[in-house]
Amino acid sequence: MAKGKGNFCSFCGRGEREVNMLITGMHGFICDECVEQAYHITHELSNLSASVDKLTSNQLAEKASNSEDVAAVNMQNVPKPQEIKAYLDEYIIGQEDAKKYLSVAVYNHYKRLAQPEEKDDVEIEKSNIIMVGSTGTGKTLLARTIAKLLNVPFTIVDATVFTEAGYVGEDVESILTRLLQVADYNQKAAERGIVFIDEIDKIARKTDNPSITRDVSGEGVQQGLLKLLEGTIVNVPPKGGRKHPDQEYIHLDTRNILFICGGAFDGIERKIAQRMNAHTIGYNSVQNVKRIDKNDMMQYIAPQDLKSFGLIPEIIGRLPVLTHLNPLDRDALRRILVEPKNSIVRQYIKLFKMDNIELSFTTEALDFIVDKAVEYKLGARGLRSIVETVMNDAMYEAPSQNISRFEVTKEYAAKQLESKF
């Protein structure tokens, strides 16, 4: 308390004779009346903030729980597996097996949603999928393309951000938070959705044998995914983020959510080779070895190879449909460059067209780009990075020049790559 004369409150300006008490601080004073008023202001603001948070949370929960039932799936409007594959063919070159598996799985997912409630005790179970293929073969593109065709909520998540509950990172339940967001918090719609989990191989167990030490971003995450994949009631934070005891949750049933997983599983070819060579005894085994395509070992993948790589048996059992994506050879890369509706070449032609410039590539230039992509071994992603490098200077200079046509030749492409690499 200040005792001297001439002291006054730094907030209201009243002197010490005009107030009951004047409290001193390091750089000023405050009177008892200002302290009391500040208390009332902060108390009211605190109550108002708590009321808004509670109202928002209740609105989200009410919107999720009281949503109108989604109209029953009309199978007459659902595309057949061959129609789904034909749509995928317009955007993705090759990968026939993967497209067939994906088309059938999505079609069966619709049939599960449309199955009538009968008393024959036959219930169609969902068949979650796992796609295995090296980087740049089209796993994520398959998922993104099929999302355009669907009329159910669809989301793509990355498994690398997940950690075991209680550690820095995201909980696996955040997968369902994103699905709810896509469904505009319509709980009934979200419970019929499809989730694509990318980079599933990044949560593989670090060793083939269970460890007494914590593996918070590997086996721990796999254990957390089990309940989502098999189907259960999950408490989902409506705003995402970490769970805490005072938070209100949306109770989401995952029994009708289809999960599609994809991963590169880099190095799993060695596991496949070890398994296939383990039984090469006798004349017949030698003959079988000769028929093995060593350039595409991924086509022989089996569930036990996933276990050897680091996926736990429980999660493999909940991903019953296993398919692979073939490595892209030179012919496939050449077709990917120009044929799909959203091909790389067409994208750049459109970019230049917006500047009233007609862009063209010579056949030799396209072949050169493909040869470099094969050399760098980056798959289809390598095509994009190479074309971006080749076209960067042209995209910088052409809009400011008074030209109507621009042709990319092999010599121009080679010169651009030489200056960058």
XYZ file of C-alpha atoms in Angstrom:
421
model
C 0.000 0.000 0.000
C 1.313 3.411 -0.881
C 1.822 5.834 2.022
C 3.321 8.889 0.406
C 1.524 11.962 -0.883
C 0.971 12.574 -4.502
C 0.480 8.926 -5.401
C -2.486 8.168 -7.678
C -4.074 5.158 -9.428
C -2.507 4.424 -12.797
C -5.915 3.253 -14.167
C -8.531 5.758 -12.974
C -6.198 8.638 -11.982
C -7.666 9.163 -8.484
C -5.302 10.054 -5.667
C -4.780 8.082 -2.501
C -7.043 10.434 -0.516
C -9.969 9.644 -2.836
C -9.844 5.842 -2.467
C -9.800 3.369 0.407
C -6.616 1.618 -0.655
C -3.833 2.168 -3.180
C -1.760 -0.874 -4.069
C 1.744 -0.291 -5.325
C 3.463 -2.212 -8.100
C 6.833 -2.097 -9.799
C 5.913 0.727 -12.157
C 2.664 2.212 -10.817
C -0.341 1.978 -8.516
C -3.893 0.579 -8.646
C -6.792 1.388 -6.316
C -9.118 -1.106 -4.644
C -12.111 -0.040 -6.769
C -10.232 -0.707 -10.042
C -9.166 -4.108 -8.707
C -12.782 -4.996 -7.924
C -14.002 -3.775 -11.312
C -11.259 -5.732 -13.116
C -12.318 -8.854 -11.225
C -15.941 -8.500 -12.335
C -14.900 -7.919 -15.974
C -12.639 -10.978 -16.134
C -15.239 -13.120 -14.368
C -17.949 -12.151 -16.887
C -15.666 -12.733 -19.853
C -14.665 -16.139 -18.495
C -18.298 -17.186 -18.112
C -19.159 -15.867 -21.575
C -16.275 -17.803 -23.185
C -17.296 -21.004 -21.393
C -20.900 -20.535 -22.539
C -19.848 -20.038 -26.170
C -17.611 -23.133 -26.118
C -20.374 -25.205 -24.561
C -22.932 -23.917 -27.047
C -20.658 -24.653 -30.013
C -19.876 -28.144 -28.749
C -23.557 -28.858 -28.079
C -24.513 -27.599 -31.537
C -21.958 -29.881 -33.175
C -23.044 -32.865 -31.114
C -26.718 -32.106 -31.777
C -26.051 -31.685 -35.494
C -24.212 -35.001 -35.578
C -26.723 -36.964 -33.500
C -29.941 -35.420 -34.829
C -28.990 -35.476 -38.514
C -31.658 -36.720 -40.829
C -31.145 -40.285 -41.935
C -29.231 -40.454 -45.175
C -31.411 -41.749 -47.978
C -31.024 -45.444 -48.514
C -28.581 -46.391 -51.216
C -30.330 -46.948 -54.512
C -28.402 -49.693 -56.268
C -29.796 -48.609 -59.637
C -27.721 -45.433 -59.385
C -24.560 -47.171 -58.201
C -21.932 -47.693 -60.935
C -21.086 -51.333 -61.602
C -17.508 -52.577 -61.086
C -16.742 -52.437 -64.805
C -18.078 -48.879 -64.969
C -15.938 -47.860 -61.987
C -12.867 -49.381 -63.635
C -13.653 -47.674 -66.945
C -13.713 -44.343 -65.107
C -10.357 -45.119 -63.487
C -8.945 -46.072 -66.897
C -9.490 -42.499 -68.081
C -7.057 -41.159 -65.503
C -4.717 -44.027 -64.606
C -2.565 -46.056 -66.972
C -2.111 -49.773 -66.282
C -2.530 -51.277 -62.786
C -5.347 -53.529 -64.006
C -5.404 -55.783 -60.947
C -5.461 -52.927 -58.454
C -8.261 -51.159 -60.328
C -10.347 -54.339 -60.410
C -9.884 -54.991 -56.700
C -10.729 -51.388 -55.870
C -13.791 -51.338 -58.140
C -15.196 -54.525 -56.635
C -14.513 -53.358 -53.076
C -16.289 -50.036 -53.600
C -19.247 -51.689 -55.319
C -19.581 -54.226 -52.503
C -19.403 -51.365 -50.030
C -22.491 -49.857 -51.640
C -24.236 -53.243 -51.535
C -23.472 -53.541 -47.821
C -25.115 -50.160 -47.281
C -28.161 -51.221 -49.307
C -28.599 -54.698 -47.829
C -32.120 -55.154 -46.449
C -32.667 -56.168 -42.861
C -33.646 -59.792 -43.272
C -33.982 -62.580 -40.760
C -31.711 -65.068 -42.521
C -28.778 -64.205 -40.204
C -26.581 -63.475 -43.233
C -24.801 -60.181 -42.846
C -22.382 -58.965 -45.507
C -19.118 -57.988 -43.883
C -16.841 -55.296 -45.258
C -13.569 -56.189 -46.941
C -10.958 -53.564 -46.127
C -8.166 -53.305 -48.715
C -4.414 -52.886 -48.541
C -2.554 -51.813 -51.695
C 1.191 -52.387 -51.949
C 3.374 -50.724 -54.556
C 6.588 -48.775 -54.917
C 6.551 -44.994 -54.868
C 5.060 -43.258 -57.883
C 2.947 -46.205 -59.086
C -0.422 -44.530 -58.462
C -1.757 -45.605 -55.047
C -2.803 -42.139 -53.917
C -3.957 -41.216 -57.422
C -6.263 -44.225 -57.453
C -7.828 -43.065 -54.204
C -8.184 -39.439 -55.301
C -9.669 -40.407 -58.657
C -12.260 -42.764 -57.246
C -13.243 -40.095 -54.723
C -14.534 -37.977 -57.623
C -16.940 -40.741 -58.596
C -18.414 -41.513 -55.190
C -21.423 -40.021 -53.456
C -20.333 -41.092 -49.994
C -17.936 -39.117 -47.758
C -14.330 -39.844 -48.679
C -11.139 -38.676 -47.002
C -7.421 -39.356 -47.367
C -5.191 -39.372 -44.276
C -1.468 -39.894 -43.794
C -0.465 -42.553 -41.264
C 2.913 -40.926 -40.581
C 1.392 -38.259 -38.298
C -0.149 -40.747 -35.875
C 1.409 -41.738 -32.568
C 0.241 -43.823 -29.640
C -2.174 -42.040 -27.305
C -0.388 -39.766 -24.853
C 2.565 -38.891 -27.101
C 3.290 -35.941 -29.356
C 1.389 -36.398 -32.625
C -2.193 -37.195 -33.567
C -4.457 -39.886 -32.160
C -5.860 -42.404 -34.629
C -9.356 -41.088 -33.859
C -8.486 -37.936 -35.795
C -9.067 -40.044 -38.928
C -12.757 -40.036 -38.099
C -12.723 -36.331 -37.246
C -11.648 -35.609 -40.827
C -14.347 -37.923 -42.162
C -16.923 -36.046 -40.088
C -15.670 -32.745 -41.464
C -16.023 -34.009 -45.034
C -19.569 -35.155 -44.200
C -20.394 -31.706 -42.750
C -20.757 -33.379 -39.345
C -23.591 -35.549 -40.622
C -23.021 -38.607 -38.452
C -25.206 -40.941 -40.537
C -23.341 -40.025 -43.711
C -19.908 -40.339 -42.068
C -20.758 -43.838 -40.849
C -21.136 -44.889 -44.502
C -17.933 -43.265 -45.723
C -14.623 -44.472 -47.136
C -11.196 -43.689 -45.644
C -7.895 -44.038 -47.502
C -4.935 -44.392 -45.112
C -1.742 -43.572 -47.000
C 1.807 -44.538 -45.970
C 0.547 -47.479 -43.903
C 4.014 -49.025 -44.135
C 5.486 -46.190 -42.071
C 3.797 -47.543 -38.929
C 5.381 -50.987 -39.300
C 6.942 -52.477 -36.218
C 10.625 -51.648 -36.061
C 11.596 -55.297 -35.462
C 9.876 -58.533 -36.396
C 9.622 -59.571 -32.750
C 7.517 -57.796 -30.119
C 9.627 -55.497 -27.957
C 9.319 -54.514 -24.316
C 10.197 -50.943 -25.272
C 7.631 -48.467 -26.555
C 7.115 -48.159 -30.301
C 4.796 -45.163 -30.184
C 4.677 -44.477 -33.917
C 4.772 -48.109 -35.050
C 3.118 -51.020 -33.272
C 1.338 -48.663 -30.876
C -0.480 -47.002 -33.776
C -1.352 -50.376 -35.302
C -2.952 -51.418 -32.032
C -4.963 -48.205 -32.048
C -6.170 -48.833 -35.604
C -7.538 -52.291 -34.805
C -10.793 -51.098 -33.279
C -11.398 -48.708 -36.184
C -10.850 -51.342 -38.865
C -12.977 -54.098 -37.346
C -15.926 -51.878 -36.447
C -16.822 -50.410 -33.074
C -18.241 -47.306 -31.408
C -15.518 -44.668 -31.210
C -15.559 -41.454 -29.192
C -14.532 -38.765 -31.670
C -13.615 -35.209 -30.601
C -15.829 -32.978 -32.776
C -13.098 -30.352 -33.163
C -10.218 -32.804 -33.493
C -7.071 -32.656 -31.416
C -6.319 -34.506 -28.221
C -8.937 -36.004 -25.934
C -9.501 -34.681 -22.437
C -11.985 -35.745 -19.735
C -14.254 -32.683 -19.903
C -14.684 -32.825 -23.675
C -17.924 -33.836 -25.350
C -17.655 -36.528 -27.999
C -19.525 -37.745 -31.038
C -20.073 -41.500 -30.862
C -19.296 -42.839 -34.338
C -19.958 -46.420 -35.458
C -17.189 -47.654 -37.801
C -18.796 -50.953 -38.814
C -19.911 -49.570 -42.187
C -16.823 -47.434 -42.911
C -14.625 -48.936 -45.630
C -10.874 -48.575 -45.053
C -8.402 -48.657 -47.945
C -4.721 -48.662 -46.997
C -1.723 -48.024 -49.232
C 2.015 -48.126 -48.765
C 5.291 -48.442 -50.675
C 6.753 -51.089 -48.309
C 10.234 -50.260 -49.499
C 12.442 -53.359 -49.292
C 9.621 -55.896 -48.987
C 10.852 -57.518 -52.208
C 13.661 -59.070 -50.156
C 11.092 -60.600 -47.806
C 9.206 -62.022 -50.795
C 12.392 -63.425 -52.327
C 13.391 -65.062 -49.050
C 9.995 -66.714 -48.723
C 9.918 -67.970 -52.305
C 13.459 -69.333 -52.135
C 12.810 -71.113 -48.857
C 11.192 -74.083 -50.584
C 13.384 -74.423 -53.659
C 14.395 -78.063 -53.245
C 14.289 -80.608 -56.056
C 13.806 -80.453 -59.807
C 10.284 -78.991 -59.746
C 11.417 -76.184 -57.466
C 14.202 -75.269 -59.880
C 11.667 -75.094 -62.676
C 9.453 -72.793 -60.578
C 12.349 -70.466 -59.840
C 12.887 -69.977 -63.563
C 9.304 -68.785 -63.952
C 9.646 -66.110 -61.263
C 9.812 -62.571 -62.636
C 12.608 -61.054 -60.571
C 11.897 -57.592 -61.966
C 8.406 -57.570 -60.447
C 8.566 -59.456 -57.161
C 5.650 -57.431 -55.802
C 3.161 -59.553 -57.763
C 3.975 -62.518 -55.496
C 3.224 -60.666 -52.268
C 1.388 -62.596 -49.548
C 0.101 -61.709 -46.061
C 3.108 -63.358 -44.410
C 5.369 -60.888 -46.221
C 3.492 -58.007 -44.573
C 4.027 -59.688 -41.203
C 7.743 -60.050 -41.886
C 7.884 -56.368 -42.828
C 6.409 -55.296 -39.495
C 2.599 -55.291 -39.621
C 1.064 -57.162 -36.697
C -1.066 -60.246 -37.552
C -4.204 -58.676 -36.055
C -4.156 -55.726 -38.454
C -3.346 -57.971 -41.447
C -6.423 -60.030 -40.615
C -8.578 -56.891 -40.715
C -7.265 -56.028 -44.196
C -8.342 -59.214 -46.016
C -8.048 -57.886 -49.576
C -4.394 -57.614 -50.613
C -3.450 -56.247 -54.014
C -0.313 -54.839 -55.577
C 0.633 -52.155 -58.076
C 3.072 -53.037 -60.813
C 6.278 -51.037 -61.253
C 6.021 -48.640 -64.165
C 8.119 -49.535 -67.207
C 9.133 -47.146 -69.943
C 6.008 -47.714 -72.071
C 3.721 -47.047 -69.104
C 5.561 -43.839 -68.230
C 5.312 -42.683 -71.850
C 1.556 -43.209 -71.837
C 1.169 -41.540 -68.425
C 2.890 -38.460 -69.804
C 0.301 -37.780 -72.511
C -2.769 -40.074 -72.410
C -4.769 -39.499 -69.169
C -7.383 -36.751 -69.066
C -5.293 -34.971 -66.470
C -1.910 -35.833 -67.969
C 1.149 -33.730 -67.178
C 1.530 -32.520 -70.755
C -2.117 -31.429 -70.930
C -1.718 -29.471 -67.701
C 1.179 -27.448 -69.095
C -0.592 -26.923 -72.410
C -3.513 -25.447 -70.457
C -1.185 -23.229 -68.414
C 0.325 -21.758 -71.577
C -3.069 -21.473 -73.256
C -4.168 -19.126 -70.462
C -1.416 -16.789 -71.742
C -2.612 -17.295 -75.346
C 0.451 -19.383 -76.161
C 0.195 -22.679 -78.011
C 2.551 -25.165 -76.353
C 3.752 -28.346 -78.063
C 6.284 -31.102 -77.395
C 8.188 -33.021 -80.033
C 8.167 -36.810 -79.873
C 11.899 -36.827 -79.208
C 11.458 -34.446 -76.274
C 8.804 -36.679 -74.694
C 10.995 -39.759 -75.144
C 13.917 -37.912 -73.558
C 11.802 -36.972 -70.514
C 10.668 -40.583 -70.104
C 14.253 -41.855 -70.359
C 15.288 -39.500 -67.573
C 12.369 -40.641 -65.399
C 13.469 -44.261 -65.855
C 17.034 -43.265 -65.004
C 16.026 -41.467 -61.797
C 13.687 -44.349 -60.724
C 11.052 -42.035 -59.269
C 8.037 -43.454 -61.075
C 5.273 -41.168 -62.291
C 6.246 -38.511 -59.736
C 9.597 -38.243 -61.469
C 7.865 -37.230 -64.694
C 6.323 -34.200 -63.016
C 9.572 -33.005 -61.464
C 11.467 -33.415 -64.757
C 8.842 -31.564 -66.814
C 8.721 -28.815 -64.174
C 12.493 -28.376 -64.453
C 12.362 -28.328 -68.251
C 9.535 -25.797 -68.381
C 10.517 -23.452 -65.561
C 12.503 -20.945 -67.658
C 9.868 -20.980 -70.393
C 7.094 -20.314 -67.871
C 9.136 -17.419 -66.491
C 9.940 -15.771 -69.838
C 7.075 -16.624 -72.206
C 4.282 -14.573 -70.553
C 6.334 -11.385 -71.034
C 7.220 -12.136 -74.641
C 5.027 -11.455 -77.630
C 4.837 -15.040 -78.902
C 1.931 -17.245 -79.923
C 3.684 -20.640 -80.076
C 6.349 -22.433 -78.060
C 7.781 -25.836 -78.958
C 9.796 -28.005 -76.561
C 12.460 -29.981 -78.413
C 14.829 -32.658 -77.168
C 17.744 -30.220 -77.380
C 15.885 -27.631 -75.303
C 14.899 -30.222 -72.669
C 18.452 -31.584 -72.453
C 19.880 -28.067 -72.073
C 17.464 -27.242 -69.258
C 18.203 -30.446 -67.352
C 21.967 -30.026 -67.760
C 21.821 -26.574 -66.187
C 19.889 -27.871 -63.182
C 21.472 -31.266 -62.516
